[in-house]
Amino acid sequence: MLDATLRSGGTATAAPPAAVTELAVAADQVAGPEISVAAPAVRAAERTDLSGRLLRALLSPWSRLCLLVVLLAAAASSVLLFDPQRLLADGWPPQLGGAAAAVAFAVAYGLCTVAFVPRPLLNLAAGAVFGSQLGLGTALVGTVLGAGVAFGLGRILGQDALRPLLRARWLKAADGQLSRHGFRSMMVARLFPGVPFWAANYCAAVSRMGWLPFLAATALGSIPNTAAYAVAGARASSPTSPAFLIAMALITVPALVGTVVAWRKRHHLRGH
């Protein structure tokens, strides 16, 4: 009887370790798939977080500004390598004519202004290739197109990085003038030569000027100067003709007036 009890007690005391072992095995079997599923999820989360940090770094203001500088440098270099004035020496591509030639020239005009090619040369070329009237229309379309592209690039890629740098008094004054009186300020900049075309575009992009005032002022303010250069280019073969002399006067007088106005306003700008 005692042996039976001891055997029964021994059996009873031996049972719990076996049960614990079975529970541990079962727990491992249950937890194993969860751990194997959780490990790739953690790695995927780490990769996602790394990708997010990389994307934020690429989209940061200074990264976008660097991209803008690279794009502009590449555009200027391509213009120097391409040597676009050869179009005037060799003639416009003969396979293009009429409206197609005007559209192609307007697009090339706009891209060249983004790449810092001076507008006077492009306006003279428009008049020489297409004549006074069509040359004026083509040059104006190219002017607005190039201004819009430069404004968009500056606004998207450069504004966030450059605005915190506007700490000098004259920079703040210029920014306030462009932001509060955008249309009027841009009209003055277009009517009176003195501020380079590309500089006015990117300064306006950094300011808070709206798209519509900028493009409208560019289109309207560029008409007199562009027309004068187009006529001069169309009549360049007869430099003593009245049309050519009037065009040269319309080019020279606004430039002189703009220089005088800028000289008189310099103290006002520095004072703010």
CSV table of C-alpha atoms in Angstrom, one decimal:
chain,number,residue,atom,x,y,z
A,1,MET,CA,0.0,0.0,0.0
A,2,LEU,CA,2.8,2.4,0.9
A,3,ASP,CA,4.7,1.5,-2.2
A,4,ALA,CA,1.6,2.1,-4.2
A,5,THR,CA,1.1,5.5,-2.5
A,6,LEU,CA,4.8,6.4,-2.9
A,7,ARG,CA,4.6,5.3,-6.6
A,8,SER,CA,1.4,7.3,-6.9
A,9,GLY,CA,2.9,10.3,-5.1
A,10,GLY,CA,6.0,10.0,-7.2
A,11,THR,CA,3.9,9.9,-10.3
A,12,ALA,CA,2.0,12.9,-9.0
A,13,THR,CA,5.1,14.9,-8.3
A,14,ALA,CA,6.7,14.0,-11.6
A,15,ALA,CA,3.7,15.2,-13.6
A,16,PRO,CA,4.2,19.0,-13.2
A,17,PRO,CA,7.6,19.2,-14.8
A,18,ALA,CA,6.3,17.3,-17.8
A,19,ALA,CA,3.4,19.7,-18.1
A,20,VAL,CA,5.7,22.7,-17.8
A,21,THR,CA,7.9,21.3,-20.6
A,22,GLU,CA,4.9,20.7,-22.8
A,23,LEU,CA,3.6,24.2,-22.1
A,24,ALA,CA,7.1,25.7,-23.0
A,25,VAL,CA,7.2,23.7,-26.2
A,26,ALA,CA,3.7,24.9,-27.1
A,27,ALA,CA,4.7,28.5,-26.3
A,28,ASP,CA,7.7,28.2,-28.5
A,29,GLN,CA,5.6,26.8,-31.3
A,30,VAL,CA,3.1,29.7,-30.9
A,31,ALA,CA,5.7,32.5,-30.4
A,32,GLY,CA,8.1,31.2,-33.1
A,33,PRO,CA,5.9,32.3,-36.1
A,34,GLU,CA,5.2,35.7,-34.4
A,35,ILE,CA,8.9,36.4,-34.0
A,36,SER,CA,9.6,35.3,-37.5
A,37,VAL,CA,6.9,37.6,-38.8
A,38,ALA,CA,7.9,40.5,-36.5
A,39,ALA,CA,11.5,40.6,-37.6
A,40,PRO,CA,10.9,41.4,-41.3
A,41,ALA,CA,8.3,44.0,-40.2
A,42,VAL,CA,10.9,45.7,-38.0
A,43,ARG,CA,13.4,45.7,-40.8
A,44,ALA,CA,10.8,47.1,-43.2
A,45,ALA,CA,10.0,49.8,-40.8
A,46,GLU,CA,13.7,50.7,-40.5
A,47,ARG,CA,14.0,50.9,-44.2
A,48,THR,CA,10.9,53.0,-44.5
A,49,ASP,CA,12.2,55.4,-41.8
A,50,LEU,CA,15.6,55.6,-43.6
A,51,SER,CA,13.8,56.3,-46.9
A,52,GLY,CA,11.7,59.0,-45.3
A,53,ARG,CA,14.8,60.7,-43.8
A,54,LEU,CA,16.5,60.6,-47.2
A,55,LEU,CA,13.5,62.0,-48.9
A,56,ARG,CA,13.2,64.8,-46.4
A,57,ALA,CA,16.9,65.6,-46.9
A,58,LEU,CA,16.5,65.7,-50.7
A,59,LEU,CA,13.5,68.0,-50.4
A,60,SER,CA,15.0,70.3,-47.8
A,61,PRO,CA,15.4,74.0,-48.8
A,62,TRP,CA,19.1,73.9,-49.2
A,63,SER,CA,19.0,70.7,-51.3
A,64,ARG,CA,16.5,72.4,-53.7
A,65,LEU,CA,18.7,75.5,-53.8
A,66,CYS,CA,21.7,73.4,-54.8
A,67,LEU,CA,19.6,71.7,-57.5
A,68,LEU,CA,18.6,75.2,-58.8
A,69,VAL,CA,22.3,76.2,-59.0
A,70,VAL,CA,23.2,73.0,-60.8
A,71,LEU,CA,20.4,73.5,-63.3
A,72,LEU,CA,21.3,77.1,-64.0
A,73,ALA,CA,25.0,76.3,-64.3
A,74,ALA,CA,24.2,73.4,-66.7
A,75,ALA,CA,21.9,75.7,-68.8
A,76,ALA,CA,24.5,78.4,-69.0
A,77,SER,CA,27.2,75.9,-69.9
A,78,SER,CA,25.1,74.4,-72.7
A,79,VAL,CA,24.4,77.8,-74.2
A,80,LEU,CA,28.2,78.5,-74.3
A,81,LEU,CA,28.8,75.1,-75.9
A,82,PHE,CA,26.0,75.4,-78.3
A,83,ASP,CA,26.9,78.9,-79.5
A,84,PRO,CA,23.3,80.0,-80.4
A,85,GLN,CA,24.5,83.0,-82.4
A,86,ARG,CA,25.4,80.6,-85.2
A,87,LEU,CA,21.6,80.6,-86.0
A,88,LEU,CA,22.0,84.2,-87.2
A,89,ALA,CA,25.2,83.6,-89.1
A,90,ASP,CA,24.0,80.4,-90.8
A,91,GLY,CA,20.3,81.3,-91.0
A,92,TRP,CA,17.3,79.8,-89.4
A,93,PRO,CA,16.9,76.0,-90.0
A,94,PRO,CA,15.5,75.7,-93.5
A,95,GLN,CA,13.2,72.9,-92.5
A,96,LEU,CA,11.2,75.3,-90.4
A,97,GLY,CA,9.1,78.1,-91.7
A,98,GLY,CA,6.1,80.3,-90.9
A,99,ALA,CA,4.3,79.6,-87.6
A,100,ALA,CA,6.5,76.6,-86.8
A,101,ALA,CA,9.6,78.7,-87.0
A,102,ALA,CA,8.1,81.4,-84.8
A,103,VAL,CA,7.0,78.9,-82.2
A,104,ALA,CA,10.4,77.2,-82.2
A,105,PHE,CA,12.2,80.6,-81.9
A,106,ALA,CA,9.9,81.7,-79.0
A,107,VAL,CA,10.7,78.5,-77.1
A,108,ALA,CA,14.4,78.8,-77.7
A,109,TYR,CA,14.2,82.5,-76.7
A,110,GLY,CA,12.6,81.6,-73.4
A,111,LEU,CA,15.1,78.9,-72.6
A,112,CYS,CA,18.0,81.2,-73.5
A,113,THR,CA,16.8,83.9,-71.1
A,114,VAL,CA,16.7,81.3,-68.3
A,115,ALA,CA,20.3,80.5,-69.2
A,116,PHE,CA,21.3,84.2,-68.8
A,117,VAL,CA,21.5,85.1,-72.5
A,118,PRO,CA,20.9,88.9,-72.7
A,119,ARG,CA,17.5,89.8,-74.1
A,120,PRO,CA,18.7,92.6,-76.3
A,121,LEU,CA,20.6,90.1,-78.5
A,122,LEU,CA,17.6,87.9,-78.7
A,123,ASN,CA,15.3,90.8,-79.6
A,124,LEU,CA,17.7,91.9,-82.3
A,125,ALA,CA,17.7,88.3,-83.6
A,126,ALA,CA,13.9,88.2,-83.6
A,127,GLY,CA,13.7,91.3,-85.7
A,128,ALA,CA,16.4,90.2,-88.1
A,129,VAL,CA,14.8,86.8,-88.6
A,130,PHE,CA,11.1,87.6,-88.6
A,131,GLY,CA,10.8,91.3,-89.3
A,132,SER,CA,9.4,94.0,-87.0
A,133,GLN,CA,5.9,92.8,-86.3
A,134,LEU,CA,6.3,89.0,-86.2
A,135,GLY,CA,9.6,89.5,-84.5
A,136,LEU,CA,8.0,91.6,-81.8
A,137,GLY,CA,5.3,89.0,-81.2
A,138,THR,CA,7.7,86.1,-81.1
A,139,ALA,CA,10.1,88.0,-78.7
A,140,LEU,CA,7.2,88.9,-76.4
A,141,VAL,CA,6.0,85.3,-76.2
A,142,GLY,CA,9.6,84.1,-75.5
A,143,THR,CA,10.0,86.8,-72.9
A,144,VAL,CA,6.9,85.8,-70.9
A,145,LEU,CA,7.7,82.1,-71.3
A,146,GLY,CA,11.3,82.6,-70.1
A,147,ALA,CA,10.2,84.8,-67.2
A,148,GLY,CA,7.6,82.2,-66.1
A,149,VAL,CA,10.1,79.4,-66.2
A,150,ALA,CA,12.6,81.3,-64.2
A,151,PHE,CA,10.0,82.5,-61.7
A,152,GLY,CA,8.7,78.9,-61.2
A,153,LEU,CA,12.2,77.6,-60.7
A,154,GLY,CA,13.1,80.3,-58.2
A,155,ARG,CA,9.8,80.0,-56.3
A,156,ILE,CA,9.9,76.2,-56.0
A,157,LEU,CA,13.6,75.6,-55.6
A,158,GLY,CA,15.1,78.7,-54.1
A,159,GLN,CA,12.5,80.7,-52.1
A,160,ASP,CA,12.5,78.7,-48.9
A,161,ALA,CA,16.3,78.7,-48.6
A,162,LEU,CA,16.9,82.3,-49.6
A,163,ARG,CA,14.1,84.2,-47.7
A,164,PRO,CA,15.8,83.7,-44.3
A,165,LEU,CA,18.9,85.3,-45.7
A,166,LEU,CA,17.1,88.7,-46.4
A,167,ARG,CA,18.6,90.4,-43.4
A,168,ALA,CA,20.3,93.5,-44.9
A,169,ARG,CA,18.2,96.6,-44.9
A,170,TRP,CA,18.3,97.1,-48.7
A,171,LEU,CA,17.4,93.5,-49.3
A,172,LYS,CA,14.4,93.8,-46.9
A,173,ALA,CA,13.4,97.1,-48.6
A,174,ALA,CA,13.6,95.5,-52.1
A,175,ASP,CA,11.6,92.4,-50.8
A,176,GLY,CA,9.0,94.6,-49.3
A,177,GLN,CA,8.6,96.7,-52.4
A,178,LEU,CA,8.2,93.6,-54.6
A,179,SER,CA,5.9,91.8,-52.2
A,180,ARG,CA,3.5,94.8,-51.6
A,181,HIS,CA,3.7,96.5,-55.0
A,182,GLY,CA,4.6,93.6,-57.2
A,183,PHE,CA,2.9,94.8,-60.5
A,184,ARG,CA,4.1,98.4,-60.2
A,185,SER,CA,7.6,97.4,-59.3
A,186,MET,CA,7.9,94.8,-62.1
A,187,MET,CA,6.5,97.3,-64.6
A,188,VAL,CA,9.2,99.8,-63.7
A,189,ALA,CA,11.9,97.1,-63.9
A,190,ARG,CA,10.8,96.1,-67.4
A,191,LEU,CA,10.2,99.6,-68.7
A,192,PHE,CA,13.5,101.0,-67.6
A,193,PRO,CA,16.5,98.7,-68.4
A,194,GLY,CA,19.1,98.5,-65.7
A,195,VAL,CA,18.1,95.4,-63.8
A,196,PRO,CA,19.1,92.3,-65.7
A,197,PHE,CA,16.1,90.3,-66.9
A,198,TRP,CA,17.2,87.1,-65.1
A,199,ALA,CA,17.9,89.0,-61.8
A,200,ALA,CA,14.5,90.6,-61.8
A,201,ASN,CA,12.9,87.1,-62.4
A,202,TYR,CA,14.7,85.4,-59.5
A,203,CYS,CA,14.3,88.4,-57.1
A,204,ALA,CA,10.5,88.4,-57.8
A,205,ALA,CA,10.5,84.6,-57.2
A,206,VAL,CA,12.1,85.0,-53.8
A,207,SER,CA,9.6,87.7,-52.8
A,208,ARG,CA,5.9,87.1,-52.1
A,209,MET,CA,4.8,88.5,-55.5
A,210,GLY,CA,2.0,86.5,-57.1
A,211,TRP,CA,2.2,84.8,-60.5
A,212,LEU,CA,-0.4,86.9,-62.2
A,213,PRO,CA,1.0,90.3,-61.4
A,214,PHE,CA,4.5,89.1,-62.3
A,215,LEU,CA,3.5,87.8,-65.7
A,216,ALA,CA,1.2,90.7,-66.6
A,217,ALA,CA,3.8,93.3,-65.7
A,218,THR,CA,6.4,91.4,-67.7
A,219,ALA,CA,4.2,91.2,-70.8
A,220,LEU,CA,3.1,94.8,-70.7
A,221,GLY,CA,6.4,96.4,-69.5
A,222,SER,CA,8.5,94.6,-72.0
A,223,ILE,CA,6.6,95.8,-75.1
A,224,PRO,CA,8.4,99.2,-75.7
A,225,ASN,CA,11.9,98.0,-75.3
A,226,THR,CA,11.3,94.8,-77.2
A,227,ALA,CA,9.6,96.6,-80.0
A,228,ALA,CA,12.6,99.0,-80.3
A,229,TYR,CA,15.1,96.2,-80.5
A,230,ALA,CA,13.0,94.2,-83.0
A,231,VAL,CA,12.7,97.3,-85.3
A,232,ALA,CA,16.4,97.9,-84.9
A,233,GLY,CA,17.1,94.3,-85.8
A,234,ALA,CA,14.8,94.4,-88.8
A,235,ARG,CA,16.3,97.6,-90.1
A,236,ALA,CA,19.9,96.9,-89.2
A,237,SER,CA,20.8,96.7,-92.9
A,238,SER,CA,19.9,100.4,-93.3
A,239,PRO,CA,21.3,102.1,-90.1
A,240,THR,CA,20.5,105.6,-91.5
A,241,SER,CA,16.8,105.0,-92.0
A,242,PRO,CA,14.4,106.9,-89.8
A,243,ALA,CA,12.9,103.7,-88.3
A,244,PHE,CA,16.3,102.5,-87.2
A,245,LEU,CA,17.3,105.9,-85.7
A,246,ILE,CA,14.0,106.2,-83.8
A,247,ALA,CA,14.4,102.6,-82.5
A,248,MET,CA,17.9,103.4,-81.2
A,249,ALA,CA,16.5,106.5,-79.5
A,250,LEU,CA,13.8,104.5,-77.8
A,251,ILE,CA,16.5,102.1,-76.6
A,252,THR,CA,18.9,104.8,-75.3
A,253,VAL,CA,16.4,107.2,-73.6
A,254,PRO,CA,14.7,104.6,-71.3
A,255,ALA,CA,18.2,103.3,-70.3
A,256,LEU,CA,19.3,106.8,-69.4
A,257,VAL,CA,16.1,107.6,-67.5
A,258,GLY,CA,16.4,104.3,-65.6
A,259,THR,CA,20.0,105.1,-64.6
A,260,VAL,CA,19.0,108.5,-63.3
A,261,VAL,CA,16.0,107.2,-61.4
A,262,ALA,CA,18.1,104.4,-59.8
A,263,TRP,CA,20.8,106.9,-58.8
A,264,ARG,CA,18.3,109.2,-57.2
A,265,LYS,CA,16.5,106.3,-55.3
A,266,ARG,CA,19.6,104.7,-54.0
A,267,HIS,CA,19.6,106.7,-50.7
A,268,HIS,CA,15.9,106.0,-50.2
A,269,LEU,CA,16.5,102.2,-50.6
A,270,ARG,CA,19.4,102.2,-48.2
A,271,GLY,CA,17.5,104.2,-45.7
A,272,HIS,CA,15.0,101.4,-45.3
